Amino acid sequence: MKQQLGRVVVITGAAGGIGRALVDLFATGGDTVVAVDLPDSGVLEMARHLGYPHLCLECDVSREEDILSLYSRIEERFLHIDVLVNNAAVGPDLVATSNTHVEDFQLALRVNLVGPNIMARETARRMKPGGVIANVASVAGLLANPHRNAYAASKAGLIAITKVFACEWAPRGIRVCAVAPGYVRTPMIAELERAGKIRSAQVRSRIPMGRMARPDEVARAVRFMVSVQAAYITGSTLVVDGGLMSFNQPGEAHPTVDNSRDAEPPRRVEGTHARDRGRLGWCERDRRCCRSPVCRTRRHCRDRRQKRRGSGRFGEFAW
């Protein structure tokens, strides 16, 4: 028997870092989630956590026959699809272009571009006016970075077809948009770190906000783009990169920060915030910068390793 409880949201790459955050966010928000990922990815085990009426299915989005089979199973359960989030992807292998095998290039295109294209096509056929498709792209599709040839090409293509779909399906009342994250603290990034292909400290130093994103921060951006609050947004790409694309000068965009704080937003520390006794700057409790905007405009804590007290227009502060 077909059932329809709230919006039905199909999420690919559901077992990964951003994917799990997306599943949790939409499921707790009252939507019915269809979580999709590769066989043996752990997506079927997510069913025990999600429970009824959510659905977890295995599918290789690089294979058209798998996608067609997936939609047959979805049609058995639901009347229509309200939201598609194309999140499944293979990450960059960071190999020089001269050493990139054509098979690896083609795999990136199949998973990151051809698969989302077929997913969007099949979803649009089953969508009613008000439906939304969100493609999770990357700043790699907007910037030039070495050793990301196939990945960058696939993500640039994904941003391009987002615009094509948006124009083509707008008369049917279907919106299509994209979210382009920068560096996100996910298992994919952790694997690259273990392989020695990226250095987190160097990455963070080029991000004005001084840290990588958390998966839930990207998920919230996606949720906004598919919400009624974004009803007049289509064909657009929302960049979620902590200011990475805005920084364009030699040197560091942000002082190097501790690994333990990499995925944490600036947090209020008792006794150091402007609301707490007017004390700003170096935190006496955990010996880290409170990252207050006032602190940065006066002189950053990192440059003053020795604690020094003073007073002034901002009240008492400690460096």
mmCIF file of C-alpha atoms in Angstrom:
data_model
loop_
_atom_site.group_PDB
_atom_site.id
_atom_site.type_symbol
_atom_site.label_atom_id
_atom_site.label_comp_id
_atom_site.label_asym_id
_atom_site.label_seq_id
_atom_site.Cartn_x
_atom_site.Cartn_y
_atom_site.Cartn_z
ATOM 1 C CA MET A 1 0.000 0.000 0.000
ATOM 2 C CA LYS A 2 1.403 3.363 -0.995
ATOM 3 C CA GLN A 3 1.780 5.895 1.802
ATOM 4 C CA GLN A 4 2.715 9.562 1.898
ATOM 5 C CA LEU A 5 3.584 11.127 5.269
ATOM 6 C CA GLY A 6 4.874 14.663 4.833
ATOM 7 C CA ARG A 7 7.580 15.300 2.256
ATOM 8 C CA VAL A 8 9.443 12.346 0.807
ATOM 9 C CA VAL A 9 13.150 13.210 0.613
ATOM 10 C CA VAL A 10 15.563 10.986 -1.337
ATOM 11 C CA ILE A 11 19.195 11.370 -0.213
ATOM 12 C CA THR A 12 22.069 9.645 -2.014
ATOM 13 C CA GLY A 13 25.426 9.030 -0.349
ATOM 14 C CA ALA A 14 23.408 8.727 2.847
ATOM 15 C CA ALA A 15 25.943 6.666 4.800
ATOM 16 C CA GLY A 16 28.785 9.191 4.483
ATOM 17 C CA GLY A 17 29.626 12.197 6.629
ATOM 18 C CA ILE A 18 27.426 14.837 4.981
ATOM 19 C CA GLY A 19 24.891 12.172 4.006
ATOM 20 C CA ARG A 20 24.305 11.039 7.586
ATOM 21 C CA ALA A 21 23.927 14.639 8.689
ATOM 22 C CA LEU A 22 21.360 15.173 5.939
ATOM 23 C CA VAL A 23 19.413 12.058 6.913
ATOM 24 C CA ASP A 24 19.317 13.024 10.587
ATOM 25 C CA LEU A 25 18.327 16.619 9.836
ATOM 26 C CA PHE A 26 15.456 15.795 7.483
ATOM 27 C CA ALA A 27 14.201 12.849 9.542
ATOM 28 C CA THR A 28 14.094 14.812 12.789
ATOM 29 C CA GLY A 29 12.434 17.682 10.914
ATOM 30 C CA GLY A 30 9.383 15.575 10.117
ATOM 31 C CA ASP A 31 10.209 14.489 6.559
ATOM 32 C CA THR A 32 10.136 10.898 5.343
ATOM 33 C CA VAL A 33 13.656 9.969 4.242
ATOM 34 C CA VAL A 34 14.714 7.501 1.572
ATOM 35 C CA ALA A 35 18.391 6.917 2.391
ATOM 36 C CA VAL A 36 20.414 5.569 -0.543
ATOM 37 C CA ASP A 37 24.018 4.404 -0.700
ATOM 38 C CA LEU A 38 26.291 1.703 -2.086
ATOM 39 C CA PRO A 39 25.984 -1.954 -1.102
ATOM 40 C CA ASP A 40 27.928 -2.715 2.100
ATOM 41 C CA SER A 41 28.105 0.979 2.952
ATOM 42 C CA GLY A 42 26.085 0.522 6.125
ATOM 43 C CA VAL A 43 22.985 2.208 4.737
ATOM 44 C CA LEU A 44 20.740 -0.773 5.504
ATOM 45 C CA GLU A 45 21.820 -0.699 9.153
ATOM 46 C CA MET A 46 20.581 2.901 9.303
ATOM 47 C CA ALA A 47 17.032 1.570 9.010
ATOM 48 C CA ARG A 48 17.144 0.371 12.624
ATOM 49 C CA HIS A 49 18.086 3.869 13.745
ATOM 50 C CA LEU A 50 15.528 5.651 11.563
ATOM 51 C CA GLY A 51 12.566 3.292 11.921
ATOM 52 C CA TYR A 52 9.183 3.644 10.248
ATOM 53 C CA PRO A 53 8.225 5.279 7.832
ATOM 54 C CA HIS A 54 11.762 5.881 6.539
ATOM 55 C CA LEU A 55 13.317 3.642 3.901
ATOM 56 C CA CYS A 56 16.955 2.630 3.355
ATOM 57 C CA LEU A 57 18.051 1.189 0.024
ATOM 58 C CA GLU A 58 21.281 0.119 -1.667
ATOM 59 C CA CYS A 59 22.120 1.540 -5.082
ATOM 60 C CA ASP A 60 25.197 2.289 -7.176
ATOM 61 C CA VAL A 61 24.399 5.649 -8.794
ATOM 62 C CA SER A 62 27.088 5.089 -11.428
ATOM 63 C CA ARG A 63 24.857 2.386 -12.967
ATOM 64 C CA GLU A 64 21.677 3.446 -14.746
ATOM 65 C CA GLU A 65 20.053 0.041 -14.261
ATOM 66 C CA ASP A 66 20.555 0.339 -10.485
ATOM 67 C CA ILE A 67 18.914 3.766 -10.478
ATOM 68 C CA LEU A 68 15.905 2.542 -12.477
ATOM 69 C CA SER A 69 15.508 -0.364 -10.064
ATOM 70 C CA LEU A 70 15.778 2.061 -7.140
ATOM 71 C CA TYR A 71 12.903 4.181 -8.419
ATOM 72 C CA SER A 72 10.761 1.126 -8.996
ATOM 73 C CA ARG A 73 11.145 0.273 -5.324
ATOM 74 C CA ILE A 74 10.421 3.839 -4.252
ATOM 75 C CA GLU A 75 7.266 3.889 -6.392
ATOM 76 C CA GLU A 76 6.031 0.755 -4.622
ATOM 77 C CA ARG A 77 6.084 2.645 -1.332
ATOM 78 C CA PHE A 78 5.361 6.295 -2.099
ATOM 79 C CA LEU A 79 3.021 8.249 -4.348
ATOM 80 C CA HIS A 80 5.604 10.815 -5.440
ATOM 81 C CA ILE A 81 8.950 12.366 -4.492
ATOM 82 C CA ASP A 82 9.142 15.874 -3.073
ATOM 83 C CA VAL A 83 12.888 16.423 -2.647
ATOM 84 C CA LEU A 84 16.020 14.854 -4.119
ATOM 85 C CA VAL A 85 19.443 15.550 -2.630
ATOM 86 C CA ASN A 86 22.210 14.356 -4.971
ATOM 87 C CA ASN A 87 24.966 13.902 -2.411
ATOM 88 C CA ALA A 88 26.747 10.715 -3.524
ATOM 89 C CA ALA A 89 30.262 11.324 -4.826
ATOM 90 C CA VAL A 90 33.766 9.972 -5.097
ATOM 91 C CA GLY A 91 36.354 12.394 -3.754
ATOM 92 C CA PRO A 92 39.539 13.674 -5.363
ATOM 93 C CA ASP A 93 42.470 11.270 -5.390
ATOM 94 C CA LEU A 94 44.940 14.189 -5.589
ATOM 95 C CA VAL A 95 46.941 12.596 -8.384
ATOM 96 C CA ALA A 96 48.703 14.718 -10.987
ATOM 97 C CA THR A 97 46.824 14.977 -14.280
ATOM 98 C CA SER A 98 49.703 13.342 -16.143
ATOM 99 C CA ASN A 99 49.304 10.313 -13.849
ATOM 100 C CA THR A 100 45.504 10.124 -13.922
ATOM 101 C CA HIS A 101 44.182 7.003 -15.630
ATOM 102 C CA VAL A 102 41.234 7.465 -17.950
ATOM 103 C CA GLU A 103 39.299 4.830 -15.979
ATOM 104 C CA ASP A 104 39.597 6.929 -12.816
ATOM 105 C CA PHE A 105 38.509 10.037 -14.706
ATOM 106 C CA GLN A 106 35.486 8.225 -16.120
ATOM 107 C CA LEU A 107 34.535 6.848 -12.687
ATOM 108 C CA ALA A 108 34.461 10.345 -11.219
ATOM 109 C CA LEU A 109 32.238 11.528 -14.042
ATOM 110 C CA ARG A 110 29.883 8.536 -13.716
ATOM 111 C CA VAL A 111 29.400 8.936 -9.971
ATOM 112 C CA ASN A 112 29.591 12.718 -9.590
ATOM 113 C CA LEU A 113 27.890 13.856 -12.792
ATOM 114 C CA VAL A 114 26.172 11.155 -14.847
ATOM 115 C CA GLY A 115 24.583 9.530 -11.793
ATOM 116 C CA PRO A 116 23.094 12.795 -10.455
ATOM 117 C CA ASN A 117 21.864 13.564 -13.969
ATOM 118 C CA ILE A 118 19.938 10.280 -14.145
ATOM 119 C CA MET A 119 18.694 10.642 -10.557
ATOM 120 C CA ALA A 120 17.378 14.125 -11.332
ATOM 121 C CA ARG A 121 15.744 12.937 -14.557
ATOM 122 C CA GLU A 122 13.921 10.071 -12.881
ATOM 123 C CA THR A 123 12.924 12.217 -9.904
ATOM 124 C CA ALA A 124 11.549 15.021 -12.074
ATOM 125 C CA ARG A 125 9.329 12.525 -13.871
ATOM 126 C CA ARG A 126 7.729 11.709 -10.505
ATOM 127 C CA MET A 127 7.611 15.210 -9.024
ATOM 128 C CA LYS A 128 4.664 17.530 -8.633
ATOM 129 C CA PRO A 129 4.871 21.343 -8.635
ATOM 130 C CA GLY A 130 6.749 22.453 -5.554
ATOM 131 C CA GLY A 131 9.375 19.726 -5.828
ATOM 132 C CA VAL A 132 13.039 20.577 -5.309
ATOM 133 C CA ILE A 133 16.307 18.995 -6.413
ATOM 134 C CA ALA A 134 19.513 19.944 -4.587
ATOM 135 C CA ASN A 135 22.919 18.950 -5.915
ATOM 136 C CA VAL A 136 25.833 18.841 -3.492
ATOM 137 C CA ALA A 137 28.672 20.224 -5.606
ATOM 138 C CA SER A 138 31.999 21.639 -4.375
ATOM 139 C CA VAL A 139 34.110 24.775 -4.529
ATOM 140 C CA ALA A 140 36.433 22.569 -6.587
ATOM 141 C CA GLY A 141 33.961 23.125 -9.415
ATOM 142 C CA LEU A 142 34.399 26.889 -9.074
ATOM 143 C CA LEU A 143 38.110 27.223 -8.299
ATOM 144 C CA ALA A 144 41.265 25.958 -9.964
ATOM 145 C CA ASN A 145 43.154 23.485 -7.791
ATOM 146 C CA PRO A 146 45.936 21.163 -8.966
ATOM 147 C CA HIS A 147 45.603 17.386 -8.728
ATOM 148 C CA ARG A 148 41.794 17.498 -8.802
ATOM 149 C CA ASN A 149 41.279 17.126 -12.535
ATOM 150 C CA ALA A 150 38.441 14.596 -12.668
ATOM 151 C CA TYR A 151 36.815 15.729 -9.428
ATOM 152 C CA ALA A 152 36.834 19.401 -10.448
ATOM 153 C CA ALA A 153 35.468 18.611 -13.904
ATOM 154 C CA SER A 154 32.628 16.521 -12.474
ATOM 155 C CA LYS A 155 31.647 19.152 -9.913
ATOM 156 C CA ALA A 156 31.824 21.979 -12.455
ATOM 157 C CA GLY A 157 29.575 19.901 -14.692
ATOM 158 C CA LEU A 158 27.165 19.339 -11.796
ATOM 159 C CA ILE A 159 26.884 23.093 -11.252
ATOM 160 C CA ALA A 160 26.280 23.559 -14.984
ATOM 161 C CA ILE A 161 23.471 21.001 -15.225
ATOM 162 C CA THR A 162 21.922 22.531 -12.107
ATOM 163 C CA LYS A 163 21.352 25.692 -14.162
ATOM 164 C CA VAL A 164 20.078 23.724 -17.161
ATOM 165 C CA PHE A 165 17.591 21.740 -15.067
ATOM 166 C CA ALA A 166 16.443 24.881 -13.272
ATOM 167 C CA CYS A 167 15.571 26.624 -16.532
ATOM 168 C CA GLU A 168 14.000 23.557 -18.095
ATOM 169 C CA TRP A 169 11.800 22.546 -15.166
ATOM 170 C CA ALA A 170 10.832 25.939 -13.738
ATOM 171 C CA PRO A 171 7.629 26.001 -15.855
ATOM 172 C CA ARG A 172 6.639 22.757 -14.113
ATOM 173 C CA GLY A 173 7.094 24.331 -10.684
ATOM 174 C CA ILE A 174 10.278 22.364 -9.890
ATOM 175 C CA ARG A 175 13.259 24.181 -8.428
ATOM 176 C CA VAL A 176 16.858 22.983 -8.859
ATOM 177 C CA CYS A 177 19.767 24.407 -6.874
ATOM 178 C CA ALA A 178 23.232 23.459 -5.673
ATOM 179 C CA VAL A 179 25.310 23.783 -2.532
ATOM 180 C CA ALA A 180 29.086 24.001 -2.937
ATOM 181 C CA PRO A 181 30.942 23.169 0.279
ATOM 182 C CA GLY A 182 34.584 23.941 0.861
ATOM 183 C CA TYR A 183 36.600 21.639 3.107
ATOM 184 C CA VAL A 184 34.361 19.566 5.375
ATOM 185 C CA ARG A 185 35.522 17.384 8.248
ATOM 186 C CA THR A 186 34.343 14.038 6.845
ATOM 187 C CA PRO A 187 35.778 10.495 6.598
ATOM 188 C CA MET A 188 36.848 11.395 3.040
ATOM 189 C CA ILE A 189 39.072 14.198 4.347
ATOM 190 C CA ALA A 190 40.353 11.998 7.165
ATOM 191 C CA GLU A 191 41.419 9.374 4.620
ATOM 192 C CA LEU A 192 43.331 11.968 2.595
ATOM 193 C CA GLU A 193 45.038 13.126 5.793
ATOM 194 C CA ARG A 194 46.097 9.596 6.698
ATOM 195 C CA ALA A 195 47.516 9.161 3.209
ATOM 196 C CA GLY A 196 49.511 12.368 3.646
ATOM 197 C CA LYS A 197 47.824 14.006 0.659
ATOM 198 C CA ILE A 198 46.567 17.042 2.555
ATOM 199 C CA ARG A 199 47.680 18.852 5.696
ATOM 200 C CA SER A 200 44.870 20.131 7.844
ATOM 201 C CA ALA A 201 46.864 22.991 9.325
ATOM 202 C CA GLN A 202 47.666 24.355 5.875
ATOM 203 C CA VAL A 203 44.049 23.982 4.780
ATOM 204 C CA ARG A 204 42.727 25.812 7.818
ATOM 205 C CA SER A 205 45.235 28.615 7.407
ATOM 206 C CA ARG A 206 43.655 29.469 4.036
ATOM 207 C CA ILE A 207 40.121 29.646 5.443
ATOM 208 C CA PRO A 208 39.230 33.019 6.992
ATOM 209 C CA MET A 209 37.036 31.317 9.595
ATOM 210 C CA GLY A 210 40.017 29.156 10.570
ATOM 211 C CA ARG A 211 38.419 25.714 10.436
ATOM 212 C CA MET A 212 36.784 23.140 8.212
ATOM 213 C CA ALA A 213 33.013 22.881 8.151
ATOM 214 C CA ARG A 214 31.059 20.329 10.108
ATOM 215 C CA PRO A 215 28.814 18.002 8.060
ATOM 216 C CA ASP A 216 25.705 19.329 9.801
ATOM 217 C CA GLU A 217 26.544 22.880 8.677
ATOM 218 C CA VAL A 218 26.455 21.785 5.049
ATOM 219 C CA ALA A 219 23.272 19.807 5.701
ATOM 220 C CA ARG A 220 21.559 22.891 7.123
ATOM 221 C CA ALA A 221 22.473 24.871 4.014
ATOM 222 C CA VAL A 222 20.905 22.147 1.870
ATOM 223 C CA ARG A 223 17.789 22.091 4.016
ATOM 224 C CA PHE A 224 17.411 25.844 3.583
ATOM 225 C CA MET A 225 17.741 25.603 -0.200
ATOM 226 C CA VAL A 226 14.928 23.026 -0.404
ATOM 227 C CA SER A 227 12.671 24.848 2.060
ATOM 228 C CA VAL A 228 9.794 27.233 1.381
ATOM 229 C CA GLN A 229 12.046 30.049 2.613
ATOM 230 C CA ALA A 230 14.025 29.595 -0.629
ATOM 231 C CA ALA A 231 10.952 29.393 -2.857
ATOM 232 C CA TYR A 232 12.284 31.996 -5.328
ATOM 233 C CA ILE A 233 15.768 30.493 -5.589
ATOM 234 C CA THR A 234 16.501 28.242 -8.558
ATOM 235 C CA GLY A 235 19.592 27.676 -10.696
ATOM 236 C CA SER A 236 21.768 29.153 -7.946
ATOM 237 C CA THR A 237 24.763 27.666 -6.133
ATOM 238 C CA LEU A 238 25.152 28.452 -2.447
ATOM 239 C CA VAL A 239 28.835 28.405 -1.422
ATOM 240 C CA VAL A 240 29.478 27.133 2.119
ATOM 241 C CA ASP A 241 33.240 27.484 2.558
ATOM 242 C CA GLY A 242 34.039 29.614 5.600
ATOM 243 C CA GLY A 243 35.257 32.394 3.311
ATOM 244 C CA LEU A 244 37.742 30.246 1.372
ATOM 245 C CA MET A 245 36.775 31.622 -2.056
ATOM 246 C CA SER A 246 36.792 35.207 -0.788
ATOM 247 C CA PHE A 247 40.418 35.157 0.369
ATOM 248 C CA ASN A 248 42.877 36.214 -2.321
ATOM 249 C CA GLN A 249 46.226 37.412 -1.008
ATOM 250 C CA PRO A 250 49.568 35.923 0.043
ATOM 251 C CA GLY A 251 49.916 34.540 3.531
ATOM 252 C CA GLU A 252 47.466 33.031 5.967
ATOM 253 C CA ALA A 253 43.795 33.891 6.072
ATOM 254 C CA HIS A 254 43.611 32.765 9.684
ATOM 255 C CA PRO A 255 46.242 31.828 12.286
ATOM 256 C CA THR A 256 46.868 28.117 12.692
ATOM 257 C CA VAL A 257 44.520 26.550 15.196
ATOM 258 C CA ASP A 258 44.576 23.390 17.258
ATOM 259 C CA ASN A 259 43.257 20.157 15.667
ATOM 260 C CA SER A 260 40.842 19.697 18.563
ATOM 261 C CA ARG A 261 39.044 22.879 17.546
ATOM 262 C CA ASP A 262 39.072 22.196 13.817
ATOM 263 C CA ALA A 263 35.406 21.360 13.471
ATOM 264 C CA GLU A 264 34.082 23.600 16.222
ATOM 265 C CA PRO A 265 32.631 27.051 15.649
ATOM 266 C CA PRO A 266 34.007 29.887 17.778
ATOM 267 C CA ARG A 267 32.518 29.292 21.198
ATOM 268 C CA ARG A 268 31.799 31.464 24.170
ATOM 269 C CA VAL A 269 34.102 30.812 27.119
ATOM 270 C CA GLU A 270 32.929 31.969 30.507
ATOM 271 C CA GLY A 271 34.746 35.063 31.620
ATOM 272 C CA THR A 272 36.185 35.971 28.224
ATOM 273 C CA HIS A 273 33.201 37.090 26.165
ATOM 274 C CA ALA A 274 32.146 40.729 25.911
ATOM 275 C CA ARG A 275 29.044 39.857 27.897
ATOM 276 C CA ASP A 276 31.126 38.416 30.728
ATOM 277 C CA ARG A 277 32.717 41.231 32.760
ATOM 278 C CA GLY A 278 33.995 42.902 29.588
ATOM 279 C CA ARG A 279 37.018 40.609 29.384
ATOM 280 C CA LEU A 280 38.205 39.958 25.842
ATOM 281 C CA GLY A 281 41.051 38.113 24.254
ATOM 282 C CA TRP A 282 43.146 35.285 25.648
ATOM 283 C CA CYS A 283 41.115 32.747 27.594
ATOM 284 C CA GLU A 284 42.705 32.090 30.977
ATOM 285 C CA ARG A 285 40.821 28.842 31.419
ATOM 286 C CA ASP A 286 41.864 26.841 28.347
ATOM 287 C CA ARG A 287 44.724 29.059 27.119
ATOM 288 C CA ARG A 288 43.188 29.593 23.690
ATOM 289 C CA CYS A 289 41.958 32.664 21.892
ATOM 290 C CA CYS A 290 38.319 33.490 22.462
ATOM 291 C CA ARG A 291 38.208 34.673 18.813
ATOM 292 C CA SER A 292 36.170 37.705 19.693
ATOM 293 C CA PRO A 293 35.955 40.147 16.760
ATOM 294 C CA VAL A 294 37.165 42.906 19.074
ATOM 295 C CA CYS A 295 40.138 40.784 20.045
ATOM 296 C CA ARG A 296 41.114 40.361 16.416
ATOM 297 C CA THR A 297 40.786 44.037 15.616
ATOM 298 C CA ARG A 298 43.092 45.048 18.485
ATOM 299 C CA ARG A 299 45.780 42.374 18.174
ATOM 300 C CA HIS A 300 45.362 38.655 17.814
ATOM 301 C CA CYS A 301 46.024 36.499 20.853
ATOM 302 C CA ARG A 302 48.407 34.226 18.986
ATOM 303 C CA ASP A 303 50.867 37.067 18.636
ATOM 304 C CA ARG A 304 50.907 37.708 22.384
ATOM 305 C CA ARG A 305 51.948 34.516 24.091
ATOM 306 C CA GLN A 306 52.678 36.168 27.407
ATOM 307 C CA LYS A 307 49.617 37.139 29.376
ATOM 308 C CA ARG A 308 49.326 40.839 29.995
ATOM 309 C CA ARG A 309 46.567 42.745 31.727
ATOM 310 C CA GLY A 310 45.249 46.195 30.916
ATOM 311 C CA SER A 311 42.130 48.278 30.764
ATOM 312 C CA GLY A 312 40.592 50.633 28.258
ATOM 313 C CA ARG A 313 37.453 51.467 26.413
ATOM 314 C CA PHE A 314 36.514 47.783 26.214
ATOM 315 C CA GLY A 315 37.000 47.222 29.937
ATOM 316 C CA GLU A 316 39.516 44.841 31.483
ATOM 317 C CA PHE A 317 41.013 42.318 29.092
ATOM 318 C CA ALA A 318 43.789 39.723 29.206
ATOM 319 C CA TRP A 319 46.104 38.885 26.316
#
